[in-house]
mmCIF file of C-alpha atoms in Angstrom:
data_model
loop_
_atom_site.group_PDB
_atom_site.id
_atom_site.type_symbol
_atom_site.label_atom_id
_atom_site.label_comp_id
_atom_site.label_asym_id
_atom_site.label_seq_id
_atom_site.Cartn_x
_atom_site.Cartn_y
_atom_site.Cartn_z
ATOM 1 C CA MET A 17 -14.383 -6.198 -0.631
ATOM 2 C CA GLY A 18 -14.544 -7.583 2.912
ATOM 3 C CA GLN A 19 -10.775 -7.878 3.128
ATOM 4 C CA CYS A 20 -10.388 -4.401 1.666
ATOM 5 C CA LEU A 21 -12.559 -2.806 4.323
ATOM 6 C CA ARG A 22 -11.209 -4.825 7.227
ATOM 7 C CA ILE A 23 -7.628 -4.005 6.435
ATOM 8 C CA CYS A 24 -8.117 -0.583 4.913
ATOM 9 C CA ALA A 25 -9.790 0.406 8.178
ATOM 10 C CA THR A 26 -6.496 -0.547 9.787
ATOM 11 C CA ALA A 27 -4.432 0.520 6.827
ATOM 12 C CA LEU A 28 -3.499 3.601 4.537
ATOM 13 C CA ALA A 29 -4.934 11.431 10.389
ATOM 14 C CA VAL A 30 -3.229 13.594 9.021
ATOM 15 C CA ALA A 31 -2.860 17.034 10.512
ATOM 16 C CA PHE A 32 -1.087 20.272 10.114
ATOM 17 C CA THR A 33 2.625 20.603 10.467
ATOM 18 C CA LEU A 34 3.791 22.182 13.667
ATOM 19 C CA THR A 35 4.324 25.421 11.772
ATOM 20 C CA VAL A 36 0.820 25.500 10.329
ATOM 21 C CA GLY A 37 -0.689 24.443 13.626
ATOM 22 C CA ALA A 38 1.106 27.203 15.467
ATOM 23 C CA CYS A 39 -0.204 29.744 12.997
ATOM 24 C CA GLY A 40 -3.830 28.588 13.236
ATOM 25 C CA ARG A 41 -6.669 30.286 15.026
ATOM 26 C CA ASP A 42 -7.070 29.895 18.780
ATOM 27 C CA THR A 43 -10.677 28.748 18.892
ATOM 28 C CA LYS A 44 -11.317 25.123 19.830
ATOM 29 C CA ASP A 45 -14.269 24.876 17.471
ATOM 30 C CA ASP A 46 -14.126 24.229 13.763
ATOM 31 C CA ALA A 47 -16.394 25.284 10.908
ATOM 32 C CA GLY A 48 -16.970 21.987 9.172
ATOM 33 C CA GLU A 49 -18.368 21.178 5.761
ATOM 34 C CA ASN A 50 -21.249 23.436 4.652
ATOM 35 C CA GLY A 51 -20.480 25.801 7.511
ATOM 36 C CA ALA A 52 -21.458 23.355 10.267
ATOM 37 C CA VAL A 53 -19.758 24.337 13.525
ATOM 38 C CA ILE A 54 -18.093 21.384 15.226
ATOM 39 C CA GLU A 55 -17.778 21.867 18.984
ATOM 40 C CA ILE A 56 -14.699 19.778 19.527
ATOM 41 C CA SER A 57 -15.038 19.752 23.306
ATOM 42 C CA LYS A 58 -18.399 17.989 22.958
ATOM 43 C CA LEU A 59 -17.098 15.087 20.854
ATOM 44 C CA ASP A 60 -17.149 11.727 22.635
ATOM 45 C CA SER A 61 -13.821 10.065 21.891
ATOM 46 C CA GLY A 62 -14.007 7.502 24.681
ATOM 47 C CA ASN A 63 -10.575 6.402 25.840
ATOM 48 C CA TYR A 64 -8.891 6.842 22.473
ATOM 49 C CA PRO A 65 -5.890 9.204 22.270
ATOM 50 C CA THR A 66 -6.623 12.739 21.112
ATOM 51 C CA THR A 67 -3.187 14.346 21.185
ATOM 52 C CA PRO A 68 -0.420 13.747 18.624
ATOM 53 C CA SER A 69 1.932 10.884 19.410
ATOM 54 C CA ASP A 70 5.715 10.890 19.529
ATOM 55 C CA VAL A 71 6.475 8.801 16.459
ATOM 56 C CA GLU A 72 10.147 8.504 17.375
ATOM 57 C CA LYS A 73 9.192 6.362 20.363
ATOM 58 C CA THR A 74 8.011 3.700 17.909
ATOM 59 C CA ARG A 75 11.380 3.452 16.127
ATOM 60 C CA THR A 76 12.807 -0.066 15.769
ATOM 61 C CA ASP A 77 15.907 -1.488 14.105
ATOM 62 C CA ASP A 78 13.781 -1.985 10.974
ATOM 63 C CA SER A 79 12.220 1.493 10.817
ATOM 64 C CA GLY A 80 14.858 3.063 8.589
ATOM 65 C CA ALA A 81 14.691 0.154 6.152
ATOM 66 C CA VAL A 82 10.908 0.597 6.004
ATOM 67 C CA ARG A 83 11.351 4.251 5.030
ATOM 68 C CA GLU A 84 13.903 3.292 2.360
ATOM 69 C CA ALA A 85 11.565 0.595 1.036
ATOM 70 C CA ILE A 86 8.816 3.203 0.668
ATOM 71 C CA LYS A 87 11.224 5.408 -1.306
ATOM 72 C CA ILE A 88 11.794 2.462 -3.645
ATOM 73 C CA GLY A 89 8.031 1.922 -3.843
ATOM 74 C CA ALA A 90 7.558 5.531 -4.893
ATOM 75 C CA ALA A 91 9.847 4.847 -7.872
ATOM 76 C CA THR A 92 8.464 1.406 -8.753
ATOM 77 C CA PRO A 93 6.037 1.379 -11.688
ATOM 78 C CA PHE A 94 2.593 -0.142 -11.439
ATOM 79 C CA VAL A 95 2.025 -3.273 -13.466
ATOM 80 C CA MET A 96 -0.633 -1.331 -15.381
ATOM 81 C CA GLU A 97 2.187 0.965 -16.569
ATOM 82 C CA VAL A 98 3.874 -2.060 -18.106
ATOM 83 C CA ASP A 99 0.641 -3.157 -19.781
ATOM 84 C CA ASN A 100 -2.539 -1.147 -19.367
ATOM 85 C CA ARG A 101 -4.680 -4.290 -19.312
ATOM 86 C CA PHE A 102 -3.385 -5.220 -15.833
ATOM 87 C CA ILE A 103 -5.643 -2.948 -13.804
ATOM 88 C CA PHE A 104 -6.628 -5.244 -10.932
ATOM 89 C CA ASP A 105 -4.814 -6.287 -7.779
ATOM 90 C CA TYR A 106 -6.519 -8.739 -5.441
ATOM 91 C CA HIS A 107 -3.434 -8.480 -3.211
ATOM 92 C CA GLY A 108 -4.716 -5.045 -2.168
ATOM 93 C CA TYR A 109 -3.479 -3.931 1.273
ATOM 94 C CA ILE A 110 -0.989 -6.770 1.629
ATOM 95 C CA SER A 111 2.290 -5.194 2.732
ATOM 96 C CA ARG A 112 4.610 -4.332 -0.152
ATOM 97 C CA ILE A 113 7.579 -3.473 2.071
ATOM 98 C CA LEU A 114 10.661 -5.709 1.977
ATOM 99 C CA THR A 115 13.380 -5.407 4.620
ATOM 100 C CA PRO A 116 15.921 -7.732 6.250
ATOM 101 C CA ARG A 117 13.171 -8.543 8.759
ATOM 102 C CA SER A 118 10.335 -8.793 6.216
ATOM 103 C CA LYS A 119 12.057 -10.797 3.513
ATOM 104 C CA PRO A 120 10.537 -11.534 0.108
ATOM 105 C CA GLU A 121 8.839 -14.813 -0.721
ATOM 106 C CA PHE A 122 9.084 -16.000 -4.296
ATOM 107 C CA THR A 123 6.387 -18.408 -5.483
ATOM 108 C CA GLY A 124 7.823 -21.431 -7.241
ATOM 109 C CA THR A 125 11.343 -20.875 -5.941
ATOM 110 C CA LYS A 126 12.881 -23.730 -3.959
ATOM 111 C CA LEU A 127 13.838 -21.724 -0.905
ATOM 112 C CA GLU A 128 13.877 -23.297 2.518
ATOM 113 C CA SER A 129 12.390 -21.323 5.384
ATOM 114 C CA GLY A 130 14.902 -18.907 6.858
ATOM 115 C CA GLU A 131 17.636 -19.385 4.266
ATOM 116 C CA PHE A 132 17.143 -16.217 2.208
ATOM 117 C CA ASN A 133 19.789 -14.193 4.048
ATOM 118 C CA THR A 134 22.239 -17.080 3.702
ATOM 119 C CA ILE A 135 22.050 -17.484 -0.052
ATOM 120 C CA ALA A 136 21.254 -13.832 -0.825
ATOM 121 C CA PRO A 137 23.031 -11.758 1.848
ATOM 122 C CA GLY A 138 23.036 -7.983 1.912
ATOM 123 C CA LEU A 139 19.354 -7.086 1.454
ATOM 124 C CA VAL A 140 18.876 -3.418 2.330
ATOM 125 C CA ALA A 141 15.237 -2.676 1.395
ATOM 126 C CA GLY A 142 12.809 -3.340 -1.388
ATOM 127 C CA TRP A 143 9.278 -3.212 -2.736
ATOM 128 C CA TYR A 144 6.842 -5.703 -4.170
ATOM 129 C CA THR A 145 3.929 -5.019 -6.514
ATOM 130 C CA PHE A 146 1.366 -7.039 -8.417
ATOM 131 C CA GLY A 147 -1.204 -6.754 -11.183
ATOM 132 C CA GLN A 148 -3.663 -8.970 -13.039
ATOM 133 C CA ARG A 149 -5.963 -8.937 -16.058
ATOM 134 C CA ARG A 150 -9.161 -9.972 -14.277
ATOM 135 C CA ALA A 151 -10.796 -8.890 -11.031
ATOM 136 C CA GLU A 152 -10.808 -12.462 -9.715
ATOM 137 C CA PRO A 153 -7.559 -14.428 -9.326
ATOM 138 C CA GLY A 154 -6.772 -17.297 -11.634
ATOM 139 C CA LEU A 155 -8.863 -16.048 -14.557
ATOM 140 C CA GLY A 156 -6.124 -14.274 -16.476
ATOM 141 C CA ARG A 157 -2.444 -13.438 -16.545
ATOM 142 C CA GLU A 158 -0.846 -12.096 -13.382
ATOM 143 C CA ILE A 159 2.461 -10.263 -12.976
ATOM 144 C CA GLU A 160 4.588 -9.849 -9.855
ATOM 145 C CA MET A 161 7.470 -7.368 -9.751
ATOM 146 C CA ASP A 162 10.049 -7.065 -6.952
ATOM 147 C CA VAL A 163 12.633 -4.280 -6.775
ATOM 148 C CA ILE A 164 15.197 -4.966 -4.053
ATOM 149 C CA ARG A 165 18.274 -2.979 -3.086
ATOM 150 C CA PHE A 166 21.353 -4.841 -1.882
ATOM 151 C CA SER A 167 24.446 -3.583 -0.103
ATOM 152 C CA SER A 168 26.515 -3.653 -3.311
ATOM 153 C CA SER A 169 26.308 -4.538 -6.989
ATOM 154 C CA ASP A 170 28.221 -7.729 -6.228
ATOM 155 C CA SER A 171 25.641 -8.700 -3.608
ATOM 156 C CA ALA A 172 22.844 -8.091 -6.118
ATOM 157 C CA LYS A 173 24.589 -10.329 -8.671
ATOM 158 C CA ILE A 174 25.126 -13.078 -6.088
ATOM 159 C CA ALA A 175 21.462 -12.888 -5.097
ATOM 160 C CA ALA A 176 20.273 -13.019 -8.710
ATOM 161 C CA GLN A 177 22.441 -16.054 -9.413
ATOM 162 C CA ALA A 178 21.535 -17.910 -6.230
ATOM 163 C CA LEU A 179 17.796 -17.297 -6.523
ATOM 164 C CA ALA A 180 17.753 -18.170 -10.220
ATOM 165 C CA ASP A 181 19.494 -21.445 -9.364
ATOM 166 C CA ARG A 182 16.582 -22.207 -7.016
ATOM 167 C CA THR A 183 13.954 -21.466 -9.692
ATOM 168 C CA PRO A 184 13.084 -24.590 -11.696
ATOM 169 C CA GLY A 185 12.092 -24.584 -15.350
ATOM 170 C CA GLU A 186 13.399 -24.355 -18.878
ATOM 171 C CA GLY A 187 15.785 -21.534 -19.755
ATOM 172 C CA PHE A 188 14.774 -18.581 -21.931
ATOM 173 C CA ARG A 189 16.379 -15.365 -23.170
ATOM 174 C CA ILE A 190 14.898 -11.900 -22.617
ATOM 175 C CA THR A 191 15.468 -9.462 -25.476
ATOM 176 C CA ASP A 192 17.886 -6.643 -24.524
ATOM 177 C CA TYR A 193 18.659 -8.296 -21.175
ATOM 178 C CA PRO A 194 21.212 -11.055 -21.820
ATOM 179 C CA ALA A 195 22.293 -11.020 -18.160
ATOM 180 C CA ALA A 196 18.797 -11.897 -16.934
ATOM 181 C CA ARG A 197 18.397 -15.447 -15.652
ATOM 182 C CA THR A 198 15.002 -16.643 -16.876
ATOM 183 C CA THR A 199 13.128 -19.930 -16.588
ATOM 184 C CA TYR A 200 9.636 -20.989 -17.520
ATOM 185 C CA VAL A 201 7.389 -23.880 -16.547
ATOM 186 C CA PRO A 202 4.834 -24.550 -19.303
ATOM 187 C CA LYS A 203 2.768 -26.993 -17.268
ATOM 188 C CA VAL A 204 2.384 -27.602 -13.554
ATOM 189 C CA PRO A 205 0.172 -30.063 -11.632
ATOM 190 C CA TYR A 206 -1.121 -27.285 -9.360
ATOM 191 C CA GLY A 207 -1.124 -23.543 -9.927
ATOM 192 C CA SER A 208 -0.367 -21.712 -13.161
ATOM 193 C CA PRO A 209 2.293 -22.091 -15.845
ATOM 194 C CA ARG A 210 4.789 -19.320 -15.243
ATOM 195 C CA MET A 211 7.927 -17.508 -16.296
ATOM 196 C CA ALA A 212 10.341 -16.036 -13.745
ATOM 197 C CA SER A 213 13.292 -13.774 -14.464
ATOM 198 C CA TRP A 214 16.074 -12.382 -12.255
ATOM 199 C CA LEU A 215 18.230 -9.397 -13.194
ATOM 200 C CA ALA A 216 20.957 -7.567 -11.286
ATOM 201 C CA HIS A 217 20.895 -3.862 -12.131
ATOM 202 C CA ASP A 218 23.635 -1.958 -10.301
ATOM 203 C CA ASP A 219 22.947 -2.725 -6.616
ATOM 204 C CA MET A 220 19.305 -3.631 -7.299
ATOM 205 C CA LEU A 221 17.821 -7.081 -7.819
ATOM 206 C CA LEU A 222 14.856 -7.040 -10.201
ATOM 207 C CA TYR A 223 12.456 -9.970 -10.250
ATOM 208 C CA VAL A 224 9.528 -10.390 -12.619
ATOM 209 C CA ARG A 225 7.168 -13.360 -12.651
ATOM 210 C CA VAL A 226 4.349 -13.890 -15.143
ATOM 211 C CA ASP A 227 1.677 -16.463 -14.315
ATOM 212 C CA ASP A 228 -0.552 -17.526 -17.205
ATOM 213 C CA PRO A 229 -3.382 -19.930 -16.314
ATOM 214 C CA ILE A 230 -5.315 -19.495 -19.575
ATOM 215 C CA SER A 231 -2.953 -19.652 -22.575
ATOM 216 C CA ILE A 232 -2.890 -23.125 -24.111
ATOM 217 C CA PRO A 233 -0.247 -23.853 -25.131
ATOM 218 C CA PHE A 234 1.906 -21.635 -22.915
ATOM 219 C CA ASP A 235 3.804 -19.220 -25.173
ATOM 220 C CA PRO A 236 7.194 -18.320 -23.613
ATOM 221 C CA ALA A 237 7.909 -15.636 -26.235
ATOM 222 C CA GLU A 238 4.744 -13.738 -25.334
ATOM 223 C CA GLN A 239 5.496 -13.937 -21.620
ATOM 224 C CA ALA A 240 9.117 -12.919 -22.227
ATOM 225 C CA ASP A 241 7.888 -9.773 -23.958
ATOM 226 C CA LEU A 242 5.982 -8.856 -20.790
ATOM 227 C CA VAL A 243 9.112 -9.496 -18.721
ATOM 228 C CA LYS A 244 11.181 -7.271 -21.018
ATOM 229 C CA ARG A 245 8.673 -4.442 -20.822
ATOM 230 C CA ALA A 246 8.590 -4.805 -17.039
ATOM 231 C CA PHE A 247 12.379 -4.507 -16.810
ATOM 232 C CA ASP A 248 12.255 -1.473 -19.115
ATOM 233 C CA LYS A 249 9.696 0.280 -16.903
ATOM 234 C CA ILE A 250 11.401 -0.625 -13.618
ATOM 235 C CA ILE A 251 14.781 0.663 -14.778
ATOM 236 C CA GLU A 252 13.176 3.829 -16.088
ATOM 237 C CA GLY A 253 11.381 4.336 -12.766
ATOM 238 C CA LEU A 254 14.551 3.825 -10.738
ATOM 239 C CA LYS A 255 15.996 6.958 -12.309
ATOM 240 C CA GLY A 256 13.716 8.800 -9.873
ATOM 241 C CA TYR A 257 15.046 6.942 -6.842
ATOM 242 C CA SER A 258 17.763 8.631 -4.771
ATOM 243 C CA PRO A 259 19.285 5.909 -2.583
ATOM 244 C CA THR A 260 20.036 6.839 0.992
ATOM 245 C CA PRO A 261 23.642 6.052 2.001
ATOM 246 C CA ILE A 262 23.523 2.773 3.891
ATOM 247 C CA ASP A 263 25.050 4.259 7.043
ATOM 248 C CA GLN A 264 22.240 6.855 7.157
ATOM 249 C CA ILE A 265 19.247 4.560 6.632
ATOM 250 C CA LYS A 266 18.713 3.773 10.313
ATOM 251 C CA SER A 267 18.321 7.480 11.073
ATOM 252 C CA LEU A 268 15.799 8.271 8.314
ATOM 253 C CA GLN A 269 12.971 10.512 9.523
ATOM 254 C CA LEU A 270 9.871 8.441 10.275
ATOM 255 C CA ASP A 271 7.241 11.160 9.961
ATOM 256 C CA VAL A 272 6.473 13.661 7.199
ATOM 257 C CA ASP A 273 5.244 17.114 8.225
ATOM 258 C CA GLY A 274 3.800 15.652 11.428
ATOM 259 C CA LEU A 275 1.231 13.615 9.485
ATOM 260 C CA LEU A 276 1.852 10.255 11.109
ATOM 261 C CA SER A 277 1.793 11.675 14.627
ATOM 262 C CA ARG A 278 -1.857 12.596 14.098
ATOM 263 C CA THR A 279 -3.132 9.247 12.939
ATOM 264 C CA LEU A 280 -5.058 7.145 15.423
ATOM 265 C CA PRO A 281 -2.588 4.435 16.460
ATOM 266 C CA PHE A 282 -3.307 0.725 16.625
ATOM 267 C CA ASP A 283 -4.414 -0.738 19.923
ATOM 268 C CA LYS A 284 -4.210 -4.332 21.110
ATOM 269 C CA ASP A 285 -7.635 -5.146 19.646
ATOM 270 C CA ASN A 286 -7.030 -3.973 16.090
ATOM 271 C CA ARG A 287 -3.300 -4.452 15.543
ATOM 272 C CA PRO A 288 -2.700 -6.233 12.214
ATOM 273 C CA SER A 289 -1.623 -9.852 12.378
ATOM 274 C CA GLY A 290 1.004 -9.357 9.662
ATOM 275 C CA SER A 291 3.383 -6.491 8.969
ATOM 276 C CA ASP A 292 2.518 -3.207 10.650
ATOM 277 C CA PRO A 293 1.673 -0.745 7.842
ATOM 278 C CA THR A 294 2.217 2.352 10.013
ATOM 279 C CA ALA A 295 4.058 4.914 7.879
ATOM 280 C CA VAL A 296 3.675 7.903 5.588
ATOM 281 C CA TYR A 297 3.479 6.982 1.912
ATOM 282 C CA PRO A 298 3.903 9.245 -1.101
ATOM 283 C CA LYS A 299 0.872 8.935 -3.357
ATOM 284 C CA HIS A 300 2.580 6.676 -5.887
ATOM 285 C CA ALA A 301 3.738 4.207 -3.235
ATOM 286 C CA ALA A 302 0.307 4.151 -1.577
ATOM 287 C CA VAL A 303 -1.531 3.331 -4.800
ATOM 288 C CA HIS A 304 0.370 0.014 -5.007
ATOM 289 C CA PHE A 305 -1.950 -1.125 -2.193
ATOM 290 C CA ALA A 306 -5.116 -0.380 -4.148
ATOM 291 C CA GLN A 307 -7.288 -3.149 -5.563
ATOM 292 C CA HIS A 308 -8.149 -0.852 -8.486
ATOM 293 C CA PRO A 309 -5.005 1.267 -8.914
ATOM 294 C CA ASN A 310 -6.216 3.043 -12.047
ATOM 295 C CA LEU A 311 -9.360 4.317 -10.320
ATOM 296 C CA THR A 312 -7.560 5.124 -7.082
ATOM 297 C CA MET A 313 -4.829 7.100 -8.841
ATOM 298 C CA ALA A 314 -7.434 9.080 -10.799
ATOM 299 C CA ALA A 315 -9.255 10.006 -7.579
ATOM 300 C CA LEU A 316 -6.065 11.011 -5.762
ATOM 301 C CA ASP A 317 -4.832 13.041 -8.728
ATOM 302 C CA ASP A 318 -8.167 14.850 -8.960
ATOM 303 C CA ALA A 319 -7.964 15.818 -5.277
ATOM 304 C CA GLY A 320 -4.286 16.769 -5.476
ATOM 305 C CA VAL A 321 -3.254 14.234 -2.832
ATOM 306 C CA ASP A 322 0.477 14.175 -2.145
ATOM 307 C CA ASP A 323 0.997 12.052 0.979
ATOM 308 C CA ILE A 324 -1.057 9.423 2.785
ATOM 309 C CA ALA A 325 -0.433 8.552 6.436
ATOM 310 C CA GLU A 326 -1.446 5.138 7.666
ATOM 311 C CA SER A 327 -1.866 3.524 11.035
ATOM 312 C CA ALA A 328 -5.206 2.443 12.524
ATOM 313 C CA THR A 329 -6.724 5.172 10.350
ATOM 314 C CA VAL A 330 -5.903 6.333 6.844
ATOM 315 C CA ILE A 331 -5.384 10.030 6.175
ATOM 316 C CA TYR A 332 -5.082 11.772 2.821
ATOM 317 C CA ARG A 333 -3.605 15.241 2.425
ATOM 318 C CA THR A 334 -5.368 16.920 -0.487
ATOM 319 C CA ARG A 335 -4.635 20.044 -2.517
ATOM 320 C CA ASP A 336 -7.060 22.239 -0.565
ATOM 321 C CA ALA A 337 -10.207 22.074 1.546
ATOM 322 C CA SER A 338 -12.503 22.168 -1.476
ATOM 323 C CA SER A 339 -10.935 18.937 -2.770
ATOM 324 C CA THR A 340 -11.942 16.856 0.248
ATOM 325 C CA THR A 341 -15.606 16.499 -0.732
ATOM 326 C CA ARG A 342 -14.722 15.036 -4.138
ATOM 327 C CA LEU A 343 -12.175 12.683 -2.619
ATOM 328 C CA ILE A 344 -14.616 11.327 -0.037
ATOM 329 C CA ALA A 345 -17.209 10.732 -2.753
ATOM 330 C CA ALA A 346 -14.640 8.856 -4.852
ATOM 331 C CA LEU A 347 -13.426 6.762 -1.930
ATOM 332 C CA GLU A 348 -16.969 5.865 -0.916
ATOM 333 C CA ALA A 349 -17.782 4.794 -4.457
ATOM 334 C CA SER A 350 -14.620 2.690 -4.580
ATOM 335 C CA ASP A 351 -14.773 1.085 -1.133
ATOM 336 C CA LEU A 352 -18.469 0.584 -0.459
ATOM 337 C CA ASP A 353 -20.649 -2.189 -1.799
ATOM 338 C CA GLU A 354 -24.094 -0.567 -2.023
ATOM 339 C CA GLU A 355 -25.756 -3.976 -1.938
ATOM 340 C CA ASN A 356 -24.381 -4.660 1.535
ATOM 341 C CA TYR A 357 -23.807 -1.217 3.091
ATOM 342 C CA ALA A 358 -26.220 1.419 4.338
ATOM 343 C CA LYS A 359 -25.632 4.889 5.723
ATOM 344 C CA VAL A 360 -25.855 5.239 9.512
ATOM 345 C CA ASP A 361 -25.916 8.172 11.916
ATOM 346 C CA SER A 362 -22.834 10.314 12.275
ATOM 347 C CA PRO A 363 -21.166 10.589 15.686
ATOM 348 C CA THR A 364 -22.967 12.923 18.085
ATOM 349 C CA ASN A 365 -21.907 16.541 17.472
ATOM 350 C CA LEU A 366 -20.003 15.550 14.330
ATOM 351 C CA PRO A 367 -22.678 15.805 11.618
ATOM 352 C CA THR A 368 -20.189 16.180 8.763
ATOM 353 C CA ALA A 369 -18.925 12.598 9.159
ATOM 354 C CA GLN A 370 -20.132 10.169 6.486
ATOM 355 C CA CYS A 371 -20.684 6.779 8.155
ATOM 356 C CA TYR A 372 -21.811 3.355 6.938
ATOM 357 C CA ASN A 373 -22.489 -0.101 8.335
ATOM 358 C CA ALA A 374 -23.565 -3.484 7.017
ATOM 359 C CA LYS A 375 -27.228 -3.668 6.095
ATOM 360 C CA PRO A 376 -29.390 -5.604 8.565
ATOM 361 C CA GLY A 377 -29.862 -9.259 7.707
ATOM 362 C CA ILE A 378 -26.981 -9.676 5.274
ATOM 363 C CA SER A 379 -24.874 -12.807 5.445
ATOM 364 C CA SER A 380 -21.345 -12.500 6.862
ATOM 365 C CA PRO A 381 -21.762 -8.995 8.331
ATOM 366 C CA SER A 382 -18.215 -9.257 9.739
ATOM 367 C CA ASN A 383 -17.013 -8.838 6.161
ATOM 368 C CA TYR A 384 -18.578 -5.382 6.110
ATOM 369 C CA PRO A 385 -17.348 -3.552 9.230
ATOM 370 C CA PRO A 386 -18.551 -0.006 9.904
ATOM 371 C CA VAL A 387 -16.600 2.903 8.452
ATOM 372 C CA CYS A 388 -16.650 6.719 8.550
ATOM 373 C CA TRP A 389 -15.038 9.410 6.446
ATOM 374 C CA ILE A 390 -14.322 12.850 7.856
ATOM 375 C CA ALA A 391 -12.802 15.997 6.401
ATOM 376 C CA PHE A 392 -10.835 18.633 8.274
ATOM 377 C CA ASP A 393 -9.395 21.539 6.338
ATOM 378 C CA ARG A 394 -7.406 19.868 3.493
ATOM 379 C CA TYR A 395 -7.353 16.424 5.136
ATOM 380 C CA VAL A 396 -9.596 13.383 4.711
ATOM 381 C CA ALA A 397 -9.591 10.522 7.213
ATOM 382 C CA ARG A 398 -11.004 7.038 6.846
ATOM 383 C CA VAL A 399 -11.863 5.392 10.164
ATOM 384 C CA GLY A 400 -13.033 1.846 10.867
ATOM 385 C CA GLY A 401 -14.368 0.273 14.040
ATOM 386 C CA ARG A 402 -15.582 -2.954 15.635
ATOM 387 C CA ASN A 403 -19.161 -1.687 15.882
ATOM 388 C CA VAL A 404 -20.960 1.600 15.362
ATOM 389 C CA GLN A 405 -20.429 2.871 18.913
ATOM 390 C CA ASP A 406 -16.725 2.077 18.727
ATOM 391 C CA LEU A 407 -16.574 3.650 15.273
ATOM 392 C CA HIS A 408 -18.140 6.868 16.519
ATOM 393 C CA GLN A 409 -15.604 7.193 19.329
ATOM 394 C CA ARG A 410 -12.680 6.447 17.023
ATOM 395 C CA THR A 411 -13.963 8.987 14.506
ATOM 396 C CA ALA A 412 -14.337 11.649 17.203
ATOM 397 C CA ALA A 413 -10.810 10.918 18.429
ATOM 398 C CA GLN A 414 -9.441 11.174 14.908
ATOM 399 C CA TYR A 415 -11.185 14.491 14.387
ATOM 400 C CA LYS A 416 -9.640 15.817 17.585
ATOM 401 C CA LEU A 417 -6.221 14.681 16.394
ATOM 402 C CA LEU A 418 -6.674 16.552 13.155
ATOM 403 C CA ALA A 419 -7.828 19.646 15.005
ATOM 404 C CA SER A 420 -5.064 19.510 17.606
ATOM 405 C CA GLY A 421 -3.015 22.695 17.602
ATOM 406 C CA ARG A 422 -5.584 24.734 15.684
#
C-alpha cells in the first residue's frame, strides 16, 4: 500500500480539449460538487504551474516508442484474462513500457548487462504485464507476459532464438505452438521453479514465464497449459493492435485531446527515480498498473473512463460529471488503508476536495503520504504531496489546470 500511494501520487489533470475549452463559459468561478462555488482566483497554488504546458517541448528520441508501447499495452491481455484466478499484481505502478532505451529484463535468462541489443537487435516497442494468485509474492503461481515488436519478422525470430538459447532448463513442447522455444527448471536453490517460453509471431516476440513456488513436484504439463492459454490470449488481443509504420513512430502525437498538457508536471523533488510514466494511457493499458486489476477495471467501467493522463498527478476522464463521485469513492476504497489514514481538511476555498493523511502516531508515516481527490466537470484528479501544506497547493494548482480555458 505504501508503494502504491507513493508512486500513484506521482503516477497514472486532465482537462477539456481546446475546442471544448473555447466553447466554455467565461466566468472564472466553477460550481463544484453539490453546487459549491469554487472561486478559482482565491485558490492558493503556491509556485506550482497553473497553465497548460507545451507537451511537445518534452519530446525525446524515445517518445514515439513510448506511445507505440502504450498502443501495444492497450492490446495486451491481463493475466487474469488468461486465468481468472490471477487477480493480484504486486508489481503495481512499475513501468510496463519497453523501448530501445528501456529494454526488457528477463528473470532467469543469462543475459549480460547491456547486451540485449546485440543479441536481439531491432526492438521497436513493447509491453510487460504480470499477475499472481495471491496478494503477497511468493505464495502462489505468478505469470509474466511480454509482448515486444521488432523491426521485422526475421528480427523477432532471431530474438526468440537468441533469448531462448540464454534461458537454462529442460526442454518442453507447448500444444499448438511447435515453434515456441520452452524450457523449465523444476528446482532452483533460490527463487521459484519456473517455465519460460519464447515465440515469434509475425514481427512480435511473445514471452511467457510461469513461476510456481508451491507445487511439489513441479508439473511442467500444468505450467505449459498456462503458457498455451497465454499465447492464445496474446495473439487474440494483438488483432486489435494497428502497428504504426516504423518511419512514423518518432512523430506520434504525445498528447490526447490536450489531457496531458493539463496534468501537474513533475518537479525536481518528486521526479521518479525510474522510468518517467508521463503519458496518456487508454483505460486498458492503464489497468495493467493496478495492484487489483479486476477491481480497478470494474470501477473505471462503471464511471465510463476512457483515457487516463499521468504525470505528477493522475487524471481520469469519465463518462460525465455525475460519474466522478462514484469513481472517487471507488478509488478511495481501493487506495486508502482505513487503519492508517484519516480525513484532513480540504485546501482553503476548495471544499469539494477529498483529502487524507497518515493517522497521528502510526509507524512509518512516510509510507502513507497525503493525498487528495478532486472532481471538475467529467474529470477526476488524484494528487499527492510531501506534506499537507504542499498537498493543498498542488491540489489547488491541479484544479486551476483543469479549469483553465473555461
